[in-house]
mmCIF file of C-alpha atoms in Angstrom:
data_model
loop_
_atom_site.group_PDB
_atom_site.id
_atom_site.type_symbol
_atom_site.label_atom_id
_atom_site.label_comp_id
_atom_site.label_asym_id
_atom_site.label_seq_id
_atom_site.Cartn_x
_atom_site.Cartn_y
_atom_site.Cartn_z
ATOM 1 C CA MET A 1483 -4.417 -17.239 -8.380
ATOM 2 C CA ILE A 1484 -2.135 -15.222 -6.131
ATOM 3 C CA ASP A 1485 -2.288 -16.225 -2.489
ATOM 4 C CA ILE A 1486 -2.202 -13.893 0.517
ATOM 5 C CA ILE A 1487 1.421 -14.780 1.303
ATOM 6 C CA SER A 1488 2.553 -13.644 -2.149
ATOM 7 C CA ILE A 1489 0.483 -10.468 -1.961
ATOM 8 C CA ASN A 1490 1.883 -9.613 1.471
ATOM 9 C CA ARG A 1491 5.429 -10.383 0.347
ATOM 10 C CA GLN A 1492 5.109 -8.143 -2.707
ATOM 11 C CA PHE A 1493 3.528 -5.349 -0.675
ATOM 12 C CA LEU A 1494 6.204 -5.473 2.022
ATOM 13 C CA ILE A 1495 9.023 -5.492 -0.520
ATOM 14 C CA MET A 1496 7.474 -2.584 -2.401
ATOM 15 C CA ALA A 1497 6.970 -0.685 0.872
ATOM 16 C CA ARG A 1498 10.591 -1.301 1.841
ATOM 17 C CA GLU A 1499 11.737 -0.010 -1.558
ATOM 18 C CA VAL A 1500 9.777 3.249 -1.250
ATOM 19 C CA ALA A 1501 10.309 3.672 2.500
ATOM 20 C CA ASN A 1502 12.990 6.316 2.091
ATOM 21 C CA SER A 1503 11.149 8.309 -0.559
ATOM 22 C CA LYS A 1504 9.122 11.423 0.199
ATOM 23 C CA SER A 1505 6.025 9.759 -1.254
ATOM 24 C CA GLY A 1506 6.333 6.461 0.633
ATOM 25 C CA GLU A 1507 3.413 7.236 2.927
ATOM 26 C CA ILE A 1508 1.098 8.153 0.050
ATOM 27 C CA ILE A 1509 2.125 5.187 -2.098
ATOM 28 C CA THR A 1510 1.713 2.592 0.646
ATOM 29 C CA GLY A 1511 -0.748 4.133 3.097
ATOM 30 C CA LEU A 1512 1.658 3.255 5.889
ATOM 31 C CA PRO A 1513 2.763 5.736 8.550
ATOM 32 C CA ARG A 1514 6.360 6.989 8.531
ATOM 33 C CA PRO A 1515 7.448 4.955 11.618
ATOM 34 C CA VAL A 1516 6.287 1.728 9.951
ATOM 35 C CA LEU A 1517 8.097 2.636 6.722
ATOM 36 C CA ASP A 1518 11.243 3.455 8.689
ATOM 37 C CA ARG A 1519 11.095 0.023 10.320
ATOM 38 C CA LEU A 1520 10.399 -1.771 7.033
ATOM 39 C CA ALA A 1521 13.462 -0.085 5.520
ATOM 40 C CA THR A 1522 15.630 -1.972 8.022
ATOM 41 C CA LEU A 1523 14.189 -5.444 7.405
ATOM 42 C CA SER A 1524 15.993 -8.122 5.448
ATOM 43 C CA LEU A 1525 14.264 -10.185 2.771
ATOM 44 C CA ASP A 1526 14.255 -13.120 5.185
ATOM 45 C CA GLN A 1527 12.458 -11.033 7.800
ATOM 46 C CA ILE A 1528 9.937 -9.844 5.209
ATOM 47 C CA GLU A 1529 9.378 -13.433 4.112
ATOM 48 C CA ALA A 1530 8.766 -14.525 7.702
ATOM 49 C CA ILE A 1531 6.195 -11.757 8.188
ATOM 50 C CA ALA A 1532 4.474 -12.506 4.872
ATOM 51 C CA GLN A 1533 4.175 -16.194 5.726
ATOM 52 C CA GLY A 1534 3.245 -15.739 9.351
ATOM 53 C CA VAL A 1535 0.511 -13.114 9.516
ATOM 54 C CA GLY A 1536 -2.323 -15.003 7.804
ATOM 55 C CA VAL A 1537 -4.246 -11.831 6.916
ATOM 56 C CA SER A 1538 -3.874 -9.177 4.246
ATOM 57 C CA LEU A 1539 -1.493 -6.387 5.176
ATOM 58 C CA ILE A 1540 -3.028 -4.185 2.487
ATOM 59 C CA THR A 1541 -6.075 -2.118 3.361
ATOM 60 C CA PHE A 1542 -8.478 -0.419 0.991
ATOM 61 C CA ARG A 1543 -8.191 3.330 1.498
ATOM 62 C CA LEU A 1544 -11.300 4.589 -0.290
ATOM 63 C CA SER A 1545 -14.755 4.950 1.191
ATOM 64 C CA GLU A 1546 -17.806 3.598 -0.599
ATOM 65 C CA ALA A 1547 -18.613 7.098 -1.909
ATOM 66 C CA GLU A 1548 -15.048 7.571 -3.160
ATOM 67 C CA LEU A 1549 -15.140 4.172 -4.862
ATOM 68 C CA THR A 1550 -18.430 5.073 -6.548
ATOM 69 C CA ARG A 1551 -16.939 8.351 -7.775
ATOM 70 C CA LEU A 1552 -13.803 6.547 -8.958
ATOM 71 C CA THR A 1553 -15.785 4.096 -11.063
ATOM 72 C CA ALA A 1554 -17.679 6.985 -12.701
ATOM 73 C CA LEU A 1555 -14.512 8.752 -13.838
ATOM 74 C CA GLN A 1556 -12.797 8.246 -17.147
ATOM 75 C CA GLU A 1557 -9.649 6.175 -17.088
ATOM 76 C CA GLY A 1558 -7.268 9.138 -17.335
ATOM 77 C CA GLN A 1559 -8.845 10.803 -14.291
ATOM 78 C CA ARG A 1560 -8.757 7.870 -11.862
ATOM 79 C CA ALA A 1561 -5.146 8.112 -10.725
ATOM 80 C CA ALA A 1562 -5.367 11.853 -10.069
ATOM 81 C CA TYR A 1563 -8.606 11.441 -8.129
ATOM 82 C CA SER A 1564 -7.229 8.580 -6.022
ATOM 83 C CA LEU A 1565 -4.069 10.520 -5.241
ATOM 84 C CA ALA A 1566 -6.106 13.590 -4.268
ATOM 85 C CA VAL A 1567 -8.307 11.539 -1.938
ATOM 86 C CA VAL A 1568 -5.380 9.825 -0.241
ATOM 87 C CA ALA A 1569 -3.316 13.013 0.047
ATOM 88 C CA SER A 1570 -6.239 14.947 1.523
ATOM 89 C CA GLU A 1571 -6.443 12.421 4.357
ATOM 90 C CA GLY A 1572 -3.017 13.451 5.576
ATOM 91 C CA ARG A 1573 -1.200 10.268 4.630
#
């Protein structure tokens, strides 16, 4: 089982890698200022954050209704629907 430290570490590294892309905000759900700051962090700094926060840094971005709709869609439609929902929220 993956622990919260590993999940946070992987998320922060992924966010740092996409921080300078145009789609970084949509991919991660993080605001531009946070992505800009993550882009400057070293792996040691990311590791310290991952180990020190004690809570998940990932949040679920779909409402209950959106999740219900997502589960009703066919597999090929899920990614497009999720992207449309997230993009429509101005992320």
